[in-house]
Short mmCIF file of C-alpha atoms in Angstrom, two decimals:
data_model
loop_
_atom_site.label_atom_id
_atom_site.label_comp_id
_atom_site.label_asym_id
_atom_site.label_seq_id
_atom_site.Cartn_x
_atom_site.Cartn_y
_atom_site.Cartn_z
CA UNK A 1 63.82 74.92 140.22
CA UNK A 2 66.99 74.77 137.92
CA UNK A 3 69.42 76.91 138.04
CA UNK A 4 72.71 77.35 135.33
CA UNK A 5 75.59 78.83 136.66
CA UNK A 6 77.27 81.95 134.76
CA UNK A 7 80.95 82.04 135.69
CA UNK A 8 82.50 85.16 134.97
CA UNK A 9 85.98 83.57 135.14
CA UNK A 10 85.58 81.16 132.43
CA UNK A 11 84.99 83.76 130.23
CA UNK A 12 88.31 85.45 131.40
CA UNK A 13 89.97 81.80 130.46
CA UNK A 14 88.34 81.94 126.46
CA UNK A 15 89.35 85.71 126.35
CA UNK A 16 92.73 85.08 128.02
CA UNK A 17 91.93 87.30 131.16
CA UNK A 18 92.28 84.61 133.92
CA UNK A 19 94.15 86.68 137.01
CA UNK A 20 96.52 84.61 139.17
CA UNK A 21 98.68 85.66 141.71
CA UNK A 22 100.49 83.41 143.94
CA UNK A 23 102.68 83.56 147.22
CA UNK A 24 106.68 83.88 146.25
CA UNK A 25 106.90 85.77 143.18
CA UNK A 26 103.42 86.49 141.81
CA UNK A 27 102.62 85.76 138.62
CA UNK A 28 99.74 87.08 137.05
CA UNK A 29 98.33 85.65 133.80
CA UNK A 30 95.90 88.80 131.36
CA UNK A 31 96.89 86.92 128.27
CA UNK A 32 100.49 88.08 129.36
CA UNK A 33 102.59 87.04 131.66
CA UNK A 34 103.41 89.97 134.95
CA UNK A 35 105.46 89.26 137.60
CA UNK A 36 104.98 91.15 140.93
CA UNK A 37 106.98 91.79 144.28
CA UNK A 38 106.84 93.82 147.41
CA UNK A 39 109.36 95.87 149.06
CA UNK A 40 108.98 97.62 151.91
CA UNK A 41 109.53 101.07 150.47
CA UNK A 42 107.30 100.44 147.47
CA UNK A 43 104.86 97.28 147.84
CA UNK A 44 102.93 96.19 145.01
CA UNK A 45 105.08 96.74 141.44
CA UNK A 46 104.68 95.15 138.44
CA UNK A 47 106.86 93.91 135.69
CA UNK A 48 105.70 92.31 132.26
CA UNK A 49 107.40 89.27 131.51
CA UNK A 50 105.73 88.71 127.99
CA UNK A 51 108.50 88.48 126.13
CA UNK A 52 109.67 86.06 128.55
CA UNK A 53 108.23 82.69 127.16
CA UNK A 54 107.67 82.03 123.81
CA UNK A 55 104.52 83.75 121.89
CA UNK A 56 102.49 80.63 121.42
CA UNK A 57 102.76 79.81 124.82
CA UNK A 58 101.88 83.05 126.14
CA UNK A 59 97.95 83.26 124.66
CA UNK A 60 97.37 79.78 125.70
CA UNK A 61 98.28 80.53 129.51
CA UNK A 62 95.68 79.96 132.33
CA UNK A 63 97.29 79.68 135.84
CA UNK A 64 100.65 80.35 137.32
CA UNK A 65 102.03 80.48 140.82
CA UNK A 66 105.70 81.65 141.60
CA UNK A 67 108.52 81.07 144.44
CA UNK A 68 111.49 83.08 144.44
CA UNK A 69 113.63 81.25 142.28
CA UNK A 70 111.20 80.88 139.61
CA UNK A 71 107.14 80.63 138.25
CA UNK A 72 105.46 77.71 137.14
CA UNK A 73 102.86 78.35 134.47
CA UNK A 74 99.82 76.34 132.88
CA UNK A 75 97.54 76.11 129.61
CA UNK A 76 96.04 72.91 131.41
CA UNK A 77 97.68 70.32 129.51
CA UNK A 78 101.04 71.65 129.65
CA UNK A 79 103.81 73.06 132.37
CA UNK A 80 106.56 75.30 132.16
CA UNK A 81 108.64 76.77 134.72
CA UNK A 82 110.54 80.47 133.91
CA UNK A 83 113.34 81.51 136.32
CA UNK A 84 114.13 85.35 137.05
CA UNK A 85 116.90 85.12 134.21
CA UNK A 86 114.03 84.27 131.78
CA UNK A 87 115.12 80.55 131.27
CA UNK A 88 112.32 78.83 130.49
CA UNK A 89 111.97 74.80 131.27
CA UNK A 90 109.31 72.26 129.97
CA UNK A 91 107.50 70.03 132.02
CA UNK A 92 105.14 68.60 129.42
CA UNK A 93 106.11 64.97 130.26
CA UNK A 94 104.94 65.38 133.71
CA UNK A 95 101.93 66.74 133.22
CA UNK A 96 101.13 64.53 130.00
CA UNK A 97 101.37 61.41 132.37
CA UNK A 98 99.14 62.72 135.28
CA UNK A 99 96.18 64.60 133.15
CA UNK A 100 94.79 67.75 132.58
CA UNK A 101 96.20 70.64 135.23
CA UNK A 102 93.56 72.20 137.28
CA UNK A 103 95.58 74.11 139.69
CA UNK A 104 99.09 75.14 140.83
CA UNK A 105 99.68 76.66 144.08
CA UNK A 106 103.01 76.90 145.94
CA UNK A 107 104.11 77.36 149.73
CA UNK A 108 107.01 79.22 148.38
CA UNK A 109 109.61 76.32 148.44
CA UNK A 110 107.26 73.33 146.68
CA UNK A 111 104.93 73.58 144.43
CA UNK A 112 101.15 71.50 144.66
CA UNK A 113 99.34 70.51 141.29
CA UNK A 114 95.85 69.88 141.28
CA UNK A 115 95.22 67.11 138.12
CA UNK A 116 91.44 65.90 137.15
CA UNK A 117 90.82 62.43 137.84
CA UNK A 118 87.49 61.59 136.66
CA UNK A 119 85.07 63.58 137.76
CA UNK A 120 87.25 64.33 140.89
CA UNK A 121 90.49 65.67 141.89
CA UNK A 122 94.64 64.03 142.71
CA UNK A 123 96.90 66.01 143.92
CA UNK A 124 101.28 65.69 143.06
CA UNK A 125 103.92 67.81 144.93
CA UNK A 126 106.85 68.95 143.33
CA UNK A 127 110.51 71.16 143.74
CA UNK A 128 110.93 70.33 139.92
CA UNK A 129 113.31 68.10 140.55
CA UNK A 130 111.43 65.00 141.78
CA UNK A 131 107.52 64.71 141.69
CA UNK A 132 105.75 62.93 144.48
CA UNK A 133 101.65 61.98 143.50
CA UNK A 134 99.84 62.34 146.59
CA UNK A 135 97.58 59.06 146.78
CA UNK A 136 96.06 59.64 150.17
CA UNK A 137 95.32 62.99 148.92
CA UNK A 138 92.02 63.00 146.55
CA UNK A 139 88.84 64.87 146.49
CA UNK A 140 86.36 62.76 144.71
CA UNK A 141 83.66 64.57 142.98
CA UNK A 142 85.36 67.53 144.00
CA UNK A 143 86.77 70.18 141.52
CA UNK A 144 90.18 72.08 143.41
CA UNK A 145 89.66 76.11 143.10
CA UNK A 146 92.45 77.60 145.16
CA UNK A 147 96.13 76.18 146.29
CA UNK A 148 97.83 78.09 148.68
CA UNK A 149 100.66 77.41 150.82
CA UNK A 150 103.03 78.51 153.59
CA UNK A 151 106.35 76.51 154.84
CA UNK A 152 104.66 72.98 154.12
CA UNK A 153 100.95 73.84 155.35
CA UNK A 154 98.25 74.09 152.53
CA UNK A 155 94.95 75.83 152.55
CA UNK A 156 92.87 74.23 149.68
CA UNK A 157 89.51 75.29 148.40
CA UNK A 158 87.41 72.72 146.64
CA UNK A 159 83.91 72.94 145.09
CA UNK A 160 81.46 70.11 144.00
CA UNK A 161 82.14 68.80 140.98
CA UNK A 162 77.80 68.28 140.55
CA UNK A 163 74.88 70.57 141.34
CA UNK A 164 72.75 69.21 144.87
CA UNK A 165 69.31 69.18 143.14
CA UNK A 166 68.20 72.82 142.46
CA UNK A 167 71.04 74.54 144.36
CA UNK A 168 73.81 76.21 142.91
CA UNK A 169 77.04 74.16 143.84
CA UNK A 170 79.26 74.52 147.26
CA UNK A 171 82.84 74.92 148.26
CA UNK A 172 84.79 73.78 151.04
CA UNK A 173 88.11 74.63 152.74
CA UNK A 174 90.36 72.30 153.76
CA UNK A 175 94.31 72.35 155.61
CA UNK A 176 96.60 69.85 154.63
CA UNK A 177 100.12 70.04 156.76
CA UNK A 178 101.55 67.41 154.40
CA UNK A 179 100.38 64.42 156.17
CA UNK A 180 96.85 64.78 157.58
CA UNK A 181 93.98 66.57 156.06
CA UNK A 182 91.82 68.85 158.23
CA UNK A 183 88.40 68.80 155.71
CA UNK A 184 85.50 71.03 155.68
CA UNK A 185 86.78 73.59 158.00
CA UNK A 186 83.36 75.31 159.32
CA UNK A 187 82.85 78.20 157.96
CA UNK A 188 81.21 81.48 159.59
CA UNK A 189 77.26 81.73 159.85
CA UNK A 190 77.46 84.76 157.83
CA UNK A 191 79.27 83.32 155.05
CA UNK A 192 77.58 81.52 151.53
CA UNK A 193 79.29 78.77 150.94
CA UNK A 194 77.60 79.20 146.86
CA UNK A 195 80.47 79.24 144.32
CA UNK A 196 81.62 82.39 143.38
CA UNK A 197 79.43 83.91 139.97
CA UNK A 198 75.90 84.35 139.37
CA UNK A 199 72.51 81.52 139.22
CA UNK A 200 68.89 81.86 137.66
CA UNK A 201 66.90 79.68 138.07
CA UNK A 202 64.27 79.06 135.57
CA UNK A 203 61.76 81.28 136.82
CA UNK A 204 63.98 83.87 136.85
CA UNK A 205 65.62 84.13 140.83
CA UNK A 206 68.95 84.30 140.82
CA UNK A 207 71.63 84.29 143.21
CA UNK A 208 74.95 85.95 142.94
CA UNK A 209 78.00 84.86 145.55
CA UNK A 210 81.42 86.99 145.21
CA UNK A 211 84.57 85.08 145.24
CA UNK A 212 86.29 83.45 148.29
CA UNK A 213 89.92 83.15 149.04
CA UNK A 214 92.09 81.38 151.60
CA UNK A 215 95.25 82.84 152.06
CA UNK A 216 98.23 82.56 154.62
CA UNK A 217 100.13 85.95 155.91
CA UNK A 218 102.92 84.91 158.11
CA UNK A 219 101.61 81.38 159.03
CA UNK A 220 97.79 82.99 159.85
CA UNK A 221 95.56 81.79 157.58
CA UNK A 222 92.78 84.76 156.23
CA UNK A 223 89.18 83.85 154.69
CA UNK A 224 87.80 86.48 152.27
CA UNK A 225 84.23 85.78 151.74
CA UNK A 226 80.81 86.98 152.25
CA UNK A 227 76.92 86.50 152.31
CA UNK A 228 75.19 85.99 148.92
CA UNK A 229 72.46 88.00 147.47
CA UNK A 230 68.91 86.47 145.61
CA UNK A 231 67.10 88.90 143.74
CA UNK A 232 63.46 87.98 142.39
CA UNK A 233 61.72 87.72 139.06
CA UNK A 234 61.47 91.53 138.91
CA UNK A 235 65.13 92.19 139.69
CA UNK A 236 64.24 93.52 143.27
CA UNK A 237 67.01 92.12 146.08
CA UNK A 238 65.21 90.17 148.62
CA UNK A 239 68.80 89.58 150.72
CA UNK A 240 71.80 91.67 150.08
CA UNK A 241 75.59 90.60 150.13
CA UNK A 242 78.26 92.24 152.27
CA UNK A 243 82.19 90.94 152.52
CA UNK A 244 83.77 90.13 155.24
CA UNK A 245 87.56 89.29 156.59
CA UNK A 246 87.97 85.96 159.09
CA UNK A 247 91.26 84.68 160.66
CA UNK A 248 91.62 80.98 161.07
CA UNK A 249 92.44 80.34 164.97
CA UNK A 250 92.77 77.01 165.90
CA UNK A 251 89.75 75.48 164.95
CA UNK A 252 87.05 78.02 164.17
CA UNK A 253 87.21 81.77 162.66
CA UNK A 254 87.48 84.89 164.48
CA UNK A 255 86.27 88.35 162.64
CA UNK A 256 88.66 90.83 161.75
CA UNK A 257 87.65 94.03 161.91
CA UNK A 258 87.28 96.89 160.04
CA UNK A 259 86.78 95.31 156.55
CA UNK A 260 86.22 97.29 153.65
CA UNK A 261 82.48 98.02 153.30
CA UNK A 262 81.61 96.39 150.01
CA UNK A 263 79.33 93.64 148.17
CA UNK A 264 81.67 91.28 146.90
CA UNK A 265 85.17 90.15 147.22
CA UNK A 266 86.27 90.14 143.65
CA UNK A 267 90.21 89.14 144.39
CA UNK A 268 92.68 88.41 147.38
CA UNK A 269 96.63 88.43 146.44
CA UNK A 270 99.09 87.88 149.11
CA UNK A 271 102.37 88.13 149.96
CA UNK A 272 105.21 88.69 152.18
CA UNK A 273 103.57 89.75 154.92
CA UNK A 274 101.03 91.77 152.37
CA UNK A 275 97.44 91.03 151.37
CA UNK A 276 95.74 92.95 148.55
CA UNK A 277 92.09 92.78 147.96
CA UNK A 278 90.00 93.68 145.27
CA UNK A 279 86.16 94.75 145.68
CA UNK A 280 83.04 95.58 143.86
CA UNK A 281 79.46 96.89 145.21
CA UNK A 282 78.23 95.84 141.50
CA UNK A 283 74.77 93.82 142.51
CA UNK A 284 75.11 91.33 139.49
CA UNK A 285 78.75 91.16 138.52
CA UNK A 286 80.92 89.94 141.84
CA UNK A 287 84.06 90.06 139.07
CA UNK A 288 83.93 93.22 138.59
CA UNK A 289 86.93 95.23 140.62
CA UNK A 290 86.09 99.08 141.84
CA UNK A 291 88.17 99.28 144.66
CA UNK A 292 91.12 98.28 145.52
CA UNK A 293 92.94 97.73 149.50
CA UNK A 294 96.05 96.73 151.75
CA UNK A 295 95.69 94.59 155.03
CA UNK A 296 98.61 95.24 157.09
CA UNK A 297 98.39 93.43 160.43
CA UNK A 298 94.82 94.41 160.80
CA UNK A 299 94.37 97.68 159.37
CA UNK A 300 93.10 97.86 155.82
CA UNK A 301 94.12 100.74 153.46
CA UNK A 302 92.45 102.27 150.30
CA UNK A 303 94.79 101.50 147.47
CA UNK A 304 95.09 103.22 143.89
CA UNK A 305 94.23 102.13 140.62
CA UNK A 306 97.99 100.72 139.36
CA UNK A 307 96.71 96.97 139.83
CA UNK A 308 93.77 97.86 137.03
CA UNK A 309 96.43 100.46 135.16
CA UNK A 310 99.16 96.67 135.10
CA UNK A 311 96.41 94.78 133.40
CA UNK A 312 94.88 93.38 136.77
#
């Protein structure tokens, strides 16, 4: 059985629709560059920085992640940083020496770059004044497909750079405190560990997983996830996907309650104390984003439609 992999988000990339939001600052990259904050009065507001950086920069833009005093921005091959004044700052030298960018993720002091390296992944820490490359810290054939940090601990999804046989392809978490690696964290029963998107095989199964995020609130670490679901060659589902919210404790996850009832997990933001999730009961499209929610302490919250209405 062979199965080829239909990734929603790579179709965002060619149509310039990649979403990123990142602790410190978000950023969030729709072919246009938004920047996003909480307050406590009024969490969740959006700005559009578009005019920000310069026009042929902005369509080429793929991944971001922002601290406080400024955002650091990617089209893969090339890094800039903008500051809240609007400065903008090149760092095409750095990244032209280290490869192609896969990733940027921050812990809202330092930033953590995710380069290719072969058919694996190297890893270089930065403030943007010095840059450190990680050596001890590599993934071989492993792709990195989420950064996140908080006050020098990282949580770092990775996914298999190569398909095992007829399955689809895995991911893996991983906490790094910036000198040993905790790998392959284990992950609840209930959870696919599938990369997010859609398979068929050739006789027409397929297998849809919604995305997975890692994400630190106050130095607890939350995993967004879920089952997957199959379908057969008639369409007909044959196991059905449901979300569900886990908080990292030590050295296994505990369920949190009273998650949103829902297929997939389309997309987890955090920050500040504030995590905002995006979900979808669509059986074939685990991108798609219908509803929208707040997790404060452990109480989730219906949210409006703004984060669709700012381009999310």
């Amino acid at each position: 059985m062979h199965f080829s992999f239909r990734d929603r988000s790579i179709a965002f990339v060619q149509r310039h629709k990649l979403l990123t939001l990142s602790l410190g600052g978000l950023c969030t990259l729709t072919g246009s560059l938004l920047f996003t904050h909480v307050n406590a009065s009024q969490p969740w507001q959006w700005r559009d920085l578009s005019q920000t950086i310069p026009s042929s920069v902005q369509s080429a833009l793929t991944m971001g992640a922002g601290r406080p005093s400024d955002w650091l921005v990617s089209d893969g091959t090339r890094l800039w940083s903008v500051n809240p004044q609007e400065d903008v700052a090149s760092y095409a030298d750095e990244a032209r020496t280290r490869g192609r960018v896969k990733r940027i993720g921050t812990d809202g002091g330092q930033y953590l770059l995710a380069f290719a390296d072969g058919s694996g992944t190297r890893l270089t820490q930065t403030d943007l004044r010095t840059w450190k490359d990680l050596s001890d810290l590599r993934f071989p054939q492993k792709h990195v497909r989420s950064i996140q940090g908080w006050n020098g601990v990282w949580g770092i999804i990775t996914e298999d750079a190569f398909a095992n046989g007829d399955l689809p392809r895995s991911w893996q978490l991983h906490l790094w405190n910036g000198e040993t690696l905790t790998s392959n964290l284990p992950l609840p029963p209930e959870v696919s560990a599938f990369i997010p998107g859609c398979t068929q095989s050739a006789s027409g199964v397929s297998v849809c997983a919604g995305n997975v995020a890692f994400v630190p609130v106050n130095g607890q670490w939350y995993l967004f996830a879920g089952s997957a679901e199959t379908h057969d060659v008639a369409g007909k589902i044959t196991q059905a996907a449901h979300m569900g919210v886990w908080r990292w404790n030590v050295d296994r996850f505990e369920t949190v309650t009273n998650a949103p009832q829902a297929r997939y997990v389309s997309g987890v933001w955090a920050e500040q104390g504030h995590i905002l999730v995006a979900t979808t009961n669509a059986s074939t499209d685990p991108y798609a984003a219908h509803a929208f929610w707040t997790l404060e302490g452990t109480a989730f919250t219906a949210f409006g439609n703004e984060p669709l209405e700012a381009g999310l």
